[in-house]
Coordinates of C-alpha atoms in Angstrom, one line a residue:
M622 CA 27.0 -39.2 15.4
D623 CA 30.0 -38.0 13.5
Y624 CA 30.4 -34.4 14.8
D625 CA 33.1 -33.5 12.4
H626 CA 31.4 -34.5 9.1
Q627 CA 27.6 -35.1 9.1
D628 CA 26.0 -37.0 6.4
L629 CA 23.6 -34.8 4.3
L630 CA 20.0 -35.8 3.5
N631 CA 19.8 -38.3 0.7
Y632 CA 16.1 -39.1 0.7
D633 CA 13.5 -36.3 1.2
Y634 CA 10.6 -37.7 3.3
L635 CA 8.6 -34.6 2.4
Y636 CA 9.1 -35.2 -1.3
L637 CA 5.3 -35.0 -2.0
V638 CA 5.0 -31.6 -0.3
R639 CA 8.0 -30.3 -2.3
V640 CA 6.6 -31.6 -5.6
L641 CA 3.1 -30.2 -5.1
G642 CA 4.5 -26.9 -3.7
S643 CA 7.4 -26.1 -5.9
D644 CA 8.9 -28.7 -8.2
I645 CA 5.9 -29.3 -10.4
Y646 CA 5.8 -25.6 -11.3
L647 CA 9.3 -25.5 -12.7
S648 CA 8.7 -27.5 -15.9
K649 CA 8.1 -25.6 -19.1
C650 CA 4.9 -27.4 -19.8
V651 CA 3.3 -26.4 -16.5
K652 CA 4.6 -22.9 -16.8
F653 CA 2.8 -22.6 -20.2
V654 CA -0.4 -23.9 -18.6
L655 CA -0.1 -21.4 -15.8
K656 CA 0.5 -18.5 -18.3
L657 CA -2.5 -19.6 -20.3
T658 CA -4.7 -19.7 -17.2
L659 CA -3.4 -16.4 -16.0
T660 CA -4.1 -14.7 -19.4
F661 CA -7.5 -16.3 -19.7
H662 CA -8.6 -15.4 -16.2
T663 CA -7.2 -11.8 -16.3
T664 CA -9.2 -11.2 -19.5
L665 CA -12.4 -12.5 -17.9
L666 CA -11.8 -10.4 -14.8
V667 CA -11.3 -7.2 -16.8
V668 CA -14.4 -7.8 -18.9
Q669 CA -16.5 -8.8 -15.8
L670 CA -15.4 -5.7 -14.0
Y671 CA -16.3 -3.5 -17.0
F672 CA -19.9 -5.0 -17.2
F673 CA -20.4 -4.8 -13.5
L674 CA -19.4 -1.1 -13.4
Q675 CA -21.8 -0.4 -16.2
A676 CA -24.7 -1.5 -14.0
P677 CA -23.6 -2.0 -10.4
S678 CA -25.9 -4.1 -8.3
T679 CA -25.8 -5.4 -4.8
T680 CA -27.3 -8.7 -5.9
L681 CA -24.6 -9.2 -8.5
L682 CA -21.9 -8.4 -5.9
I683 CA -23.2 -10.9 -3.4
N684 CA -24.1 -13.7 -5.8
Y685 CA -21.1 -13.4 -8.2
G686 CA -18.5 -11.5 -6.3
P687 CA -17.1 -14.6 -4.5
A688 CA -16.1 -16.2 -7.8
F689 CA -14.6 -13.0 -9.1
L690 CA -12.5 -12.6 -5.9
Q691 CA -11.5 -16.2 -5.9
I692 CA -10.2 -15.9 -9.4
C693 CA -8.3 -12.7 -8.4
Y694 CA -6.6 -14.6 -5.6
A695 CA -5.8 -17.6 -7.9
D696 CA -4.3 -15.2 -10.5
F697 CA -2.2 -13.6 -7.8
T698 CA -0.8 -17.0 -6.7
I699 CA -0.1 -18.0 -10.3
L700 CA 1.7 -14.8 -11.0
N701 CA 3.8 -15.3 -7.9
L702 CA 4.6 -18.8 -8.9
L703 CA 5.8 -17.6 -12.3
W704 CA 7.9 -14.9 -10.6
R705 CA 9.2 -16.8 -7.6
G706 CA 8.9 -20.4 -8.5
Q707 CA 11.9 -21.5 -6.4
L708 CA 10.9 -19.8 -3.2
A709 CA 11.4 -22.9 -1.1
K710 CA 14.8 -23.6 -2.6
E711 CA 15.9 -20.0 -2.0
I712 CA 14.9 -20.3 1.7
M713 CA 16.7 -23.6 2.2
S714 CA 19.8 -22.6 0.3
V715 CA 21.7 -21.4 3.4
I716 CA 21.4 -24.5 5.6
D717 CA 22.5 -28.1 5.0
L718 CA 20.1 -30.8 6.0
W719 CA 21.5 -33.6 8.0
E720 CA 20.5 -37.2 7.3
I721 CA 17.6 -38.1 9.7
D722 CA 19.5 -41.1 11.2
S723 CA 22.2 -38.8 12.4
A724 CA 20.7 -38.5 15.9
G725 CA 19.7 -42.1 16.4
E726 CA 16.8 -44.5 15.5
E727 CA 14.3 -43.0 17.9
T728 CA 14.6 -39.5 16.3
K729 CA 14.5 -41.1 12.9
R730 CA 11.3 -42.9 13.6
R731 CA 9.8 -39.6 15.0
I732 CA 10.7 -37.7 11.9
I733 CA 9.3 -40.4 9.6
R734 CA 6.1 -40.5 11.6
E735 CA 5.6 -36.8 11.4
S736 CA 6.5 -36.7 7.7
R737 CA 3.8 -39.3 7.0
R738 CA 1.2 -37.2 8.8
I739 CA 2.2 -34.1 6.8
N740 CA 2.1 -36.0 3.5
M741 CA -1.3 -37.3 4.5
F742 CA -2.6 -33.8 5.3
V743 CA -1.3 -32.5 2.0
T744 CA -3.0 -35.3 0.1
I745 CA -6.3 -34.7 1.8
N746 CA -6.1 -31.0 1.1
V747 CA -5.4 -31.5 -2.5
I748 CA -8.2 -34.0 -2.8
L749 CA -10.6 -31.5 -1.2
M750 CA -9.5 -28.8 -3.6
M751 CA -9.8 -31.2 -6.6
T752 CA -13.3 -32.1 -5.4
W753 CA -14.2 -28.4 -5.3
A754 CA -12.9 -27.9 -8.8
T755 CA -14.6 -31.0 -10.0
S756 CA -17.9 -29.8 -8.6
H757 CA -17.8 -26.8 -10.9
V758 CA -17.2 -29.1 -13.9
V759 CA -19.8 -31.8 -13.0
C760 CA -22.5 -29.4 -11.8
H761 CA -24.8 -28.2 -14.6
D762 CA -24.8 -24.3 -14.6
P763 CA -23.3 -23.7 -11.1
T764 CA -24.7 -20.4 -9.8
E765 CA -21.3 -19.0 -8.8
T766 CA -20.0 -18.9 -12.4
V767 CA -23.2 -17.6 -14.1
F768 CA -21.7 -14.2 -14.6
V769 CA -18.5 -15.8 -16.1
R770 CA -20.5 -17.9 -18.6
H771 CA -22.7 -14.9 -19.4
T772 CA -19.6 -12.8 -20.2
I773 CA -18.1 -15.5 -22.4
H774 CA -21.4 -15.8 -24.4
L775 CA -21.4 -12.1 -24.9
L776 CA -17.9 -11.8 -26.1
F777 CA -17.4 -15.1 -28.1
P778 CA -20.9 -16.6 -28.9
R779 CA -19.4 -19.1 -31.4
L780 CA -16.7 -20.3 -29.1
A781 CA -18.7 -20.1 -25.9
T782 CA -19.0 -23.8 -25.4
F783 CA -15.3 -24.4 -25.8
L784 CA -14.3 -21.4 -23.6
V785 CA -16.7 -22.5 -20.8
V786 CA -15.1 -26.0 -20.9
L787 CA -11.7 -24.4 -20.9
F788 CA -12.7 -22.2 -17.9
N789 CA -13.9 -25.2 -16.0
L790 CA -10.6 -27.0 -16.7
T791 CA -8.6 -24.0 -15.5
T792 CA -10.3 -24.3 -12.1
F793 CA -8.2 -27.4 -11.5
V794 CA -5.0 -25.5 -12.3
A795 CA -6.1 -22.5 -10.1
G796 CA -7.1 -24.7 -7.2
V797 CA -3.8 -26.6 -7.0
A798 CA -1.8 -23.3 -7.6
T799 CA -3.5 -21.7 -4.6
M800 CA -2.2 -24.4 -2.3
A801 CA 1.4 -24.1 -3.5
H802 CA 2.6 -21.3 -1.2
P803 CA 1.2 -22.9 2.0
F804 CA 2.8 -26.2 1.0
Q805 CA 6.2 -24.4 0.5
M806 CA 6.0 -22.8 4.0
I807 CA 5.0 -26.1 5.5
Y808 CA 7.9 -27.8 3.7
V809 CA 10.6 -25.4 4.8
T810 CA 9.4 -25.0 8.4
Q811 CA 9.0 -28.8 9.0
H812 CA 12.4 -29.6 7.6
V813 CA 14.1 -27.1 9.9
T814 CA 12.0 -28.4 12.8
F815 CA 13.4 -31.9 12.0
Q816 CA 16.9 -30.5 12.0
M817 CA 16.2 -29.0 15.4
Y818 CA 15.2 -32.4 16.8
M819 CA 18.6 -33.7 15.9
C820 CA 20.3 -30.6 17.3
K821 CA 18.6 -31.2 20.6
I822 CA 20.0 -34.7 20.7
L823 CA 23.5 -33.2 20.2
I824 CA 22.9 -30.9 23.2
E825 CA 21.7 -33.8 25.4
E826 CA 24.8 -35.8 24.6
L827 CA 27.0 -33.1 26.1
S828 CA 26.2 -34.6 29.5
S829 CA 26.0 -38.2 28.5
Y830 CA 29.3 -39.2 30.2
T831 CA 29.0 -41.1 33.5
T832 CA 32.6 -40.7 34.6
L833 CA 33.3 -38.8 37.8
E834 CA 33.3 -35.1 37.2
E835 CA 36.7 -34.5 38.7
K836 CA 38.3 -37.0 36.3
L837 CA 36.8 -35.4 33.2
I838 CA 39.2 -32.4 33.5
Y839 CA 42.2 -34.7 32.8
D840 CA 40.5 -36.8 30.2
E841 CA 41.9 -35.6 26.9
D842 CA 39.5 -37.7 24.8
Y843 CA 36.5 -36.3 26.6
Q844 CA 37.9 -32.7 26.3
D845 CA 38.5 -33.2 22.5
L846 CA 35.1 -34.7 22.0
T847 CA 33.4 -31.9 24.0
K848 CA 35.3 -29.3 22.0
L849 CA 34.1 -31.0 18.8
R850 CA 30.6 -31.1 20.0
L851 CA 30.5 -27.5 21.1
K852 CA 32.0 -26.5 17.7
C853 CA 29.3 -28.4 15.9
L854 CA 26.6 -27.0 18.2
I855 CA 27.7 -23.4 17.7
K856 CA 27.9 -23.9 13.9
R857 CA 24.4 -25.5 13.8
H858 CA 23.0 -22.6 15.9
S859 CA 24.5 -20.2 13.5
D860 CA 22.9 -22.1 10.6
F861 CA 19.5 -21.8 12.2
I862 CA 19.9 -18.1 12.8
R863 CA 21.2 -17.6 9.2
W864 CA 18.2 -19.5 7.9
R865 CA 15.8 -17.4 9.9
D866 CA 17.4 -14.1 8.7
N867 CA 17.4 -15.4 5.1
T868 CA 13.7 -16.4 5.4
L869 CA 12.7 -13.0 6.7
L870 CA 14.7 -11.3 4.0
I871 CA 13.0 -13.3 1.3
I872 CA 9.4 -13.1 2.5
K873 CA 9.3 -9.6 4.0
N874 CA 8.3 -8.2 0.6
L875 CA 5.6 -10.8 0.2
M876 CA 3.9 -10.3 3.5
I877 CA 1.8 -7.3 2.4
P878 CA 0.7 -8.9 -0.9
F879 CA -0.3 -12.2 0.8
T880 CA -2.1 -10.3 3.5
L881 CA -4.1 -8.5 0.8
G882 CA -4.7 -11.9 -0.8
A883 CA -6.0 -13.3 2.5
I884 CA -8.3 -10.3 2.7
V885 CA -9.6 -11.1 -0.8
I886 CA -10.3 -14.7 -0.1
T887 CA -11.9 -13.9 3.3
T888 CA -14.1 -11.4 1.6
S889 CA -15.1 -13.9 -1.0
I890 CA -16.1 -16.4 1.7
A891 CA -18.0 -13.7 3.6
L892 CA -20.0 -12.9 0.5
S893 CA -20.7 -16.6 -0.1
L894 CA -22.1 -16.9 3.4
L895 CA -24.4 -13.9 2.8
Q896 CA -26.1 -15.5 -0.2
D897 CA -29.7 -16.6 0.1
V898 CA -28.8 -20.2 -0.8
I899 CA -25.3 -21.3 0.3
S900 CA -23.9 -24.0 -2.0
Y901 CA -21.9 -27.0 -0.7
R902 CA -19.0 -25.7 -2.8
S903 CA -18.8 -22.7 -0.5
Y904 CA -18.6 -25.0 2.5
L905 CA -16.0 -27.1 0.8
L906 CA -13.9 -24.0 0.1
V907 CA -14.2 -22.8 3.7
V908 CA -13.0 -26.2 5.0
C909 CA -9.9 -26.0 2.7
V910 CA -9.1 -22.5 3.8
L911 CA -9.5 -23.3 7.5
L912 CA -7.3 -26.5 7.1
T913 CA -4.6 -24.5 5.3
I914 CA -4.6 -21.7 7.9
T915 CA -4.5 -24.1 10.8
S916 CA -1.7 -26.1 9.3
L917 CA 0.4 -22.9 8.7
I918 CA -0.1 -21.6 12.2
S919 CA 0.7 -25.0 13.7
A920 CA 3.8 -25.4 11.6
G921 CA 5.0 -21.9 12.5
H922 CA 4.5 -22.2 16.2
H923 CA 5.9 -25.8 16.3
L924 CA 9.0 -24.4 14.7
E925 CA 9.1 -21.5 17.2
D926 CA 8.8 -23.9 20.1
E927 CA 11.7 -26.0 18.9
F928 CA 13.8 -23.0 18.2
H929 CA 13.5 -21.6 21.6
G930 CA 13.5 -25.0 23.2
L931 CA 17.2 -25.3 22.3
W932 CA 17.6 -23.2 25.4
P933 CA 16.0 -25.5 28.1
K934 CA 15.6 -22.8 30.7
Q935 CA 13.2 -20.9 28.4
E936 CA 11.3 -23.9 27.2
F937 CA 8.3 -23.6 29.5
A938 CA 8.0 -19.9 28.9
T939 CA 8.3 -20.4 25.2
V940 CA 5.4 -22.9 25.0
S941 CA 3.3 -20.6 27.1
H942 CA 4.2 -17.6 24.9
A943 CA 3.4 -19.6 21.8
V944 CA 0.0 -20.5 23.1
K945 CA -0.7 -16.8 23.9
V946 CA 0.4 -15.7 20.5
L947 CA -1.6 -18.4 18.8
V948 CA -4.8 -17.4 20.7
F949 CA -4.0 -13.7 20.0
Y950 CA -3.7 -14.2 16.2
C951 CA -6.9 -16.4 16.1
F952 CA -8.9 -13.8 17.9
S953 CA -7.4 -11.1 15.8
G954 CA -8.6 -13.0 12.8
W955 CA -12.1 -13.1 14.3
I956 CA -12.0 -9.3 14.8
F957 CA -11.1 -8.9 11.1
S958 CA -13.8 -11.3 10.0
G959 CA -16.3 -9.5 12.3
M960 CA -15.4 -6.1 10.8
M961 CA -15.7 -7.4 7.3
L962 CA -19.1 -9.0 7.9
Y963 CA -20.2 -5.8 9.8
L964 CA -19.5 -3.7 6.7
L965 CA -20.6 -6.2 4.1
S966 CA -23.9 -6.8 5.8
T967 CA -24.8 -3.2 4.8
Y968 CA -25.7 -4.6 1.4
V969 CA -27.9 -7.4 2.5
E970 CA -31.4 -6.5 1.4
T971 CA -33.3 -8.7 3.8
T972 CA -34.6 -8.2 7.3
N973 CA -32.1 -10.8 8.5
S974 CA -29.4 -8.2 8.1
V975 CA -30.4 -6.6 11.5
C976 CA -29.9 -10.0 13.3
I977 CA -26.6 -10.5 11.5
N978 CA -25.3 -7.1 12.5
C979 CA -26.3 -7.5 16.1
A980 CA -24.7 -10.9 16.4
V981 CA -21.5 -9.8 14.7
V982 CA -21.2 -6.7 17.0
F983 CA -21.7 -8.9 20.1
V984 CA -19.1 -11.5 19.1
E985 CA -16.7 -8.9 17.8
G986 CA -16.9 -6.9 21.0
I987 CA -16.0 -10.0 23.1
N988 CA -13.1 -10.9 20.8
F989 CA -11.8 -7.3 20.8
V990 CA -11.6 -7.1 24.6
Y991 CA -10.0 -10.6 24.9
S992 CA -7.5 -10.2 22.1
F993 CA -6.4 -6.7 23.1
S994 CA -5.9 -8.0 26.7
L995 CA -3.7 -10.7 25.4
F996 CA -1.7 -8.1 23.4
L997 CA -1.2 -6.0 26.5
A998 CA -0.2 -9.1 28.5
N999 CA 2.6 -9.8 25.9
L1000 CA 3.9 -6.2 25.8
N1001 CA 6.7 -7.1 28.2
D1002 CA 8.0 -9.8 25.9
I1003 CA 8.1 -7.3 23.1
V1004 CA 9.4 -4.2 24.9
H1005 CA 12.4 -6.1 26.4
L1006 CA 14.0 -5.9 22.9
T1007 CA 14.7 -2.2 23.4
K1008 CA 16.6 -2.6 26.6
K1009 CA 20.4 -2.7 27.3
F1010 CA 23.3 -3.6 25.0
G1011 CA 23.4 -0.1 23.5
E1012 CA 21.5 1.5 20.7
P1013 CA 21.9 0.5 17.1
R1014 CA 23.4 3.0 14.7
D1015 CA 20.2 3.6 12.7
L1016 CA 17.8 3.7 15.6
A1017 CA 16.9 7.4 15.0
S1018 CA 15.9 6.8 11.4
F1019 CA 14.1 3.6 12.5
K1020 CA 11.9 5.6 14.9
K1021 CA 11.1 8.2 12.3
R1022 CA 10.1 5.5 9.8
Q1023 CA 7.8 3.8 12.3
N1024 CA 6.2 7.1 13.3
K1025 CA 5.5 7.9 9.7
L1026 CA 4.0 4.4 9.1
M1027 CA 1.7 4.7 12.1
K1028 CA 0.6 8.2 11.2
F1029 CA -0.1 7.1 7.6
L1030 CA -2.2 4.1 8.8
Y1031 CA -4.1 6.0 11.4
V1032 CA -4.9 9.0 9.1
N1033 CA -6.0 6.8 6.2
S1034 CA -8.0 4.3 8.2
V1035 CA -9.7 6.8 10.5
G1036 CA -10.1 9.4 7.8
G1037 CA -11.7 6.9 5.5
L1038 CA -14.1 5.7 8.2
L1039 CA -15.1 9.2 9.1
G1040 CA -15.6 10.0 5.4
Y1041 CA -17.8 6.9 5.1
S1042 CA -19.8 8.0 8.2
A1043 CA -20.3 11.5 6.7
W1044 CA -21.4 10.0 3.4
S1045 CA -24.0 7.7 5.3
Y1046 CA -25.3 10.8 7.1
L1047 CA -25.6 13.0 4.0
E1048 CA -26.9 10.2 1.8
E1049 CA -30.0 9.6 4.1
P1050 CA -32.6 11.3 1.8
T1051 CA -31.4 9.4 -1.3
C1052 CA -31.4 6.2 0.7
R1053 CA -35.0 6.8 1.9
R1054 CA -36.2 7.4 -1.7
T1055 CA -34.4 4.3 -3.0
S1056 CA -35.8 2.2 -0.2
F1057 CA -39.3 3.5 -0.8
D1058 CA -39.1 3.0 -4.6
Q1059 CA -37.8 -0.6 -4.3
Y1060 CA -40.0 -1.5 -1.3
R1061 CA -37.1 -2.3 0.9
R1062 CA -37.0 -2.0 4.7
E1063 CA -33.7 -0.2 5.0
T1064 CA -32.5 1.8 8.0
C1065 CA -31.0 5.0 6.5
G1066 CA -28.7 7.5 8.2
V1067 CA -26.5 5.0 10.0
L1068 CA -23.5 2.8 9.0
V1069 CA -25.4 -0.5 8.9
P1070 CA -28.9 -1.5 10.0
I1071 CA -28.8 -2.6 13.7
W1072 CA -31.5 -3.4 16.2
V1073 CA -31.9 -1.1 19.2
P1074 CA -34.7 -1.1 21.8
F1075 CA -36.0 2.3 20.7
S1076 CA -37.1 4.1 17.6
L1077 CA -34.6 5.6 15.2
D1078 CA -37.1 8.0 13.7
N1079 CA -35.8 10.8 16.0
P1080 CA -32.8 12.5 14.2
F1081 CA -31.0 13.0 17.5
V1082 CA -31.2 9.3 18.5
K1083 CA -30.1 8.3 15.0
N1084 CA -27.1 10.6 15.2
V1085 CA -26.2 9.1 18.6
V1086 CA -26.3 5.6 17.1
L1087 CA -24.2 6.7 14.1
V1088 CA -21.6 8.2 16.4
A1089 CA -21.6 5.0 18.5
Q1090 CA -21.1 2.8 15.5
T1091 CA -18.3 5.1 14.2
F1092 CA -16.6 5.0 17.6
H1093 CA -17.0 1.2 17.8
I1094 CA -15.2 0.7 14.5
V1095 CA -12.6 3.3 15.2
L1096 CA -11.7 1.5 18.4
S1097 CA -11.4 -1.8 16.6
L1098 CA -9.2 -0.1 13.9
M1099 CA -7.0 1.4 16.6
C1100 CA -6.5 -2.0 18.1
A1101 CA -5.7 -3.7 14.8
I1102 CA -3.4 -0.9 13.6
T1103 CA -1.5 -0.7 16.9
A1104 CA -0.9 -4.5 17.0
T1105 CA 0.2 -4.5 13.4
C1106 CA 2.6 -1.6 13.8
F1107 CA 4.0 -3.1 16.9
I1108 CA 4.7 -6.4 15.2
I1109 CA 6.3 -4.7 12.2
A1110 CA 8.4 -2.5 14.6
C1111 CA 9.6 -5.6 16.5
I1112 CA 10.7 -7.3 13.3
D1113 CA 12.6 -4.2 12.1
L1114 CA 14.1 -3.7 15.5
I1115 CA 15.4 -7.3 15.6
T1116 CA 17.0 -6.7 12.2
L1117 CA 18.7 -3.5 13.5
K1118 CA 20.0 -5.3 16.5
M1119 CA 21.4 -8.2 14.4
Q1120 CA 23.2 -5.5 12.3
H1121 CA 24.4 -4.0 15.5
L1122 CA 25.7 -7.3 16.7
N1123 CA 27.5 -8.0 13.4
E1124 CA 29.2 -4.6 13.6
N1125 CA 30.4 -5.4 17.1
L1126 CA 31.6 -8.8 16.0
E1127 CA 33.6 -7.2 13.2
S1128 CA 35.2 -4.8 15.6
V1129 CA 36.6 -7.7 17.7
K1130 CA 39.4 -8.2 15.2
E1131 CA 40.7 -4.7 16.0
L1132 CA 40.7 -5.1 19.8
P1133 CA 43.8 -6.0 21.8
Q1134 CA 44.0 -9.7 22.7
E1135 CA 43.1 -9.2 26.4
Q1136 CA 39.9 -7.4 25.5
K1137 CA 38.7 -9.9 22.9
K1138 CA 37.4 -12.4 25.4
D1139 CA 35.2 -9.9 27.2
K1140 CA 33.9 -8.5 23.9
L1141 CA 33.1 -12.0 22.7
V1142 CA 31.2 -12.8 25.9
W1143 CA 29.3 -9.6 25.5
C1144 CA 28.4 -10.6 21.9
V1145 CA 27.2 -14.0 23.0
N1146 CA 25.0 -12.5 25.7
Y1147 CA 23.7 -10.0 23.1
H1148 CA 22.9 -12.8 20.7
V1149 CA 21.0 -14.7 23.4
H1150 CA 19.1 -11.5 24.3
I1151 CA 18.0 -11.0 20.7
I1152 CA 16.9 -14.6 20.3
G1153 CA 15.2 -14.8 23.7

């Protein structure tokens, strides 16, 4: 390896991922198609929402809500592609990619092997999404899009056939567009992971000499080579840190929108699973979503393992921590899904809703206890960020901002839930009349129908159940909000500490020569503290 001048990457082995995730959306022709799809879908969404609000119905919500929400998510991704089409390029602009043979043939073969696996996964995922889109075109009158076709026939009766065909064709565009951002994240994380493979080889070569240790002190060639290696190593570590900071800076404003998008797509899947007859297209969509989420989590934690693995003494602890965090996020997702199903099952007008609610409560309770225990077990890894090395300059404003955020989330979430509970209690007479008129077996006066081994006809017992349900969801909300605020606070605190470190590095220039060494050592330890 040439430690002074590394060859930069000439051939991109993740070219397919880059094309499907970014490059294809940069051409004017594709942008025009995206804009056309966005305009067409937005018009349909507005009209569908108008008709639904004219005569809201639980049946319409469950049967046709999934397609509506999926179109919403697709339009969101298309809008983001038009706005930030070069997201991957912006993230990778601060780091140079070395040629994959820079660290030897063994590392090169490993990178090629993993690149092929990633390309194969991307191909399979695109094929599945295309199959899902094709099923809408091939299937005669698919039930999910009945409301869409009905809306088109009402608005444009003469052009209805053409517009229905156009809508079916836009499902291909929307399907591929929804996969763009996951592919972009996989592309950037895997490329940096490959670069870390090569950086590890550089670290290992620091101890590759077999000469007696006492002779190395007087070996000028060895000293020069070691100096060059250390210089290259420090520069590469700085590149990785700069890439991480640049990535956080770029995507921090996209986290909340994509979180809301995840909620939308999860809600659409939940509604699909509550239908009387679940189509194979719903199962196909679930498989695509699960594959995408799993790949993103795997890519992210693989990158985290490699990043922390550059410091060998922390390697085992890092792998253990990554597994804990992975399990925590998975079970947190189950908590969210359980809460969504718990609330959505209110609108299921069948006796099966009682069984669904009881099963969801049981599973969600187990996941809540386990995930919250994992969160408490990892508190030490989070709290250590607030120790030693002094306080950042803006720490006071940081605390005020976090306190306001937590109060806002707590008040809105808990207040909204309590308001919903009060509405359920006060709406009981109306609910009873509606259930009687429509011949439904609906349990009124509680949040959702749930089986209990006693009668709910007694008002006192029913109020106890209502309070228990409210407390149950409040407890889950507290857990989710606390974990979310803690993660946000940690990210902001790391940013503050990086700013604090930069301020101390800039102050080194003004110190006397004899104090610079101690200050630089302090800065290096501070840097390791932030990363670790």
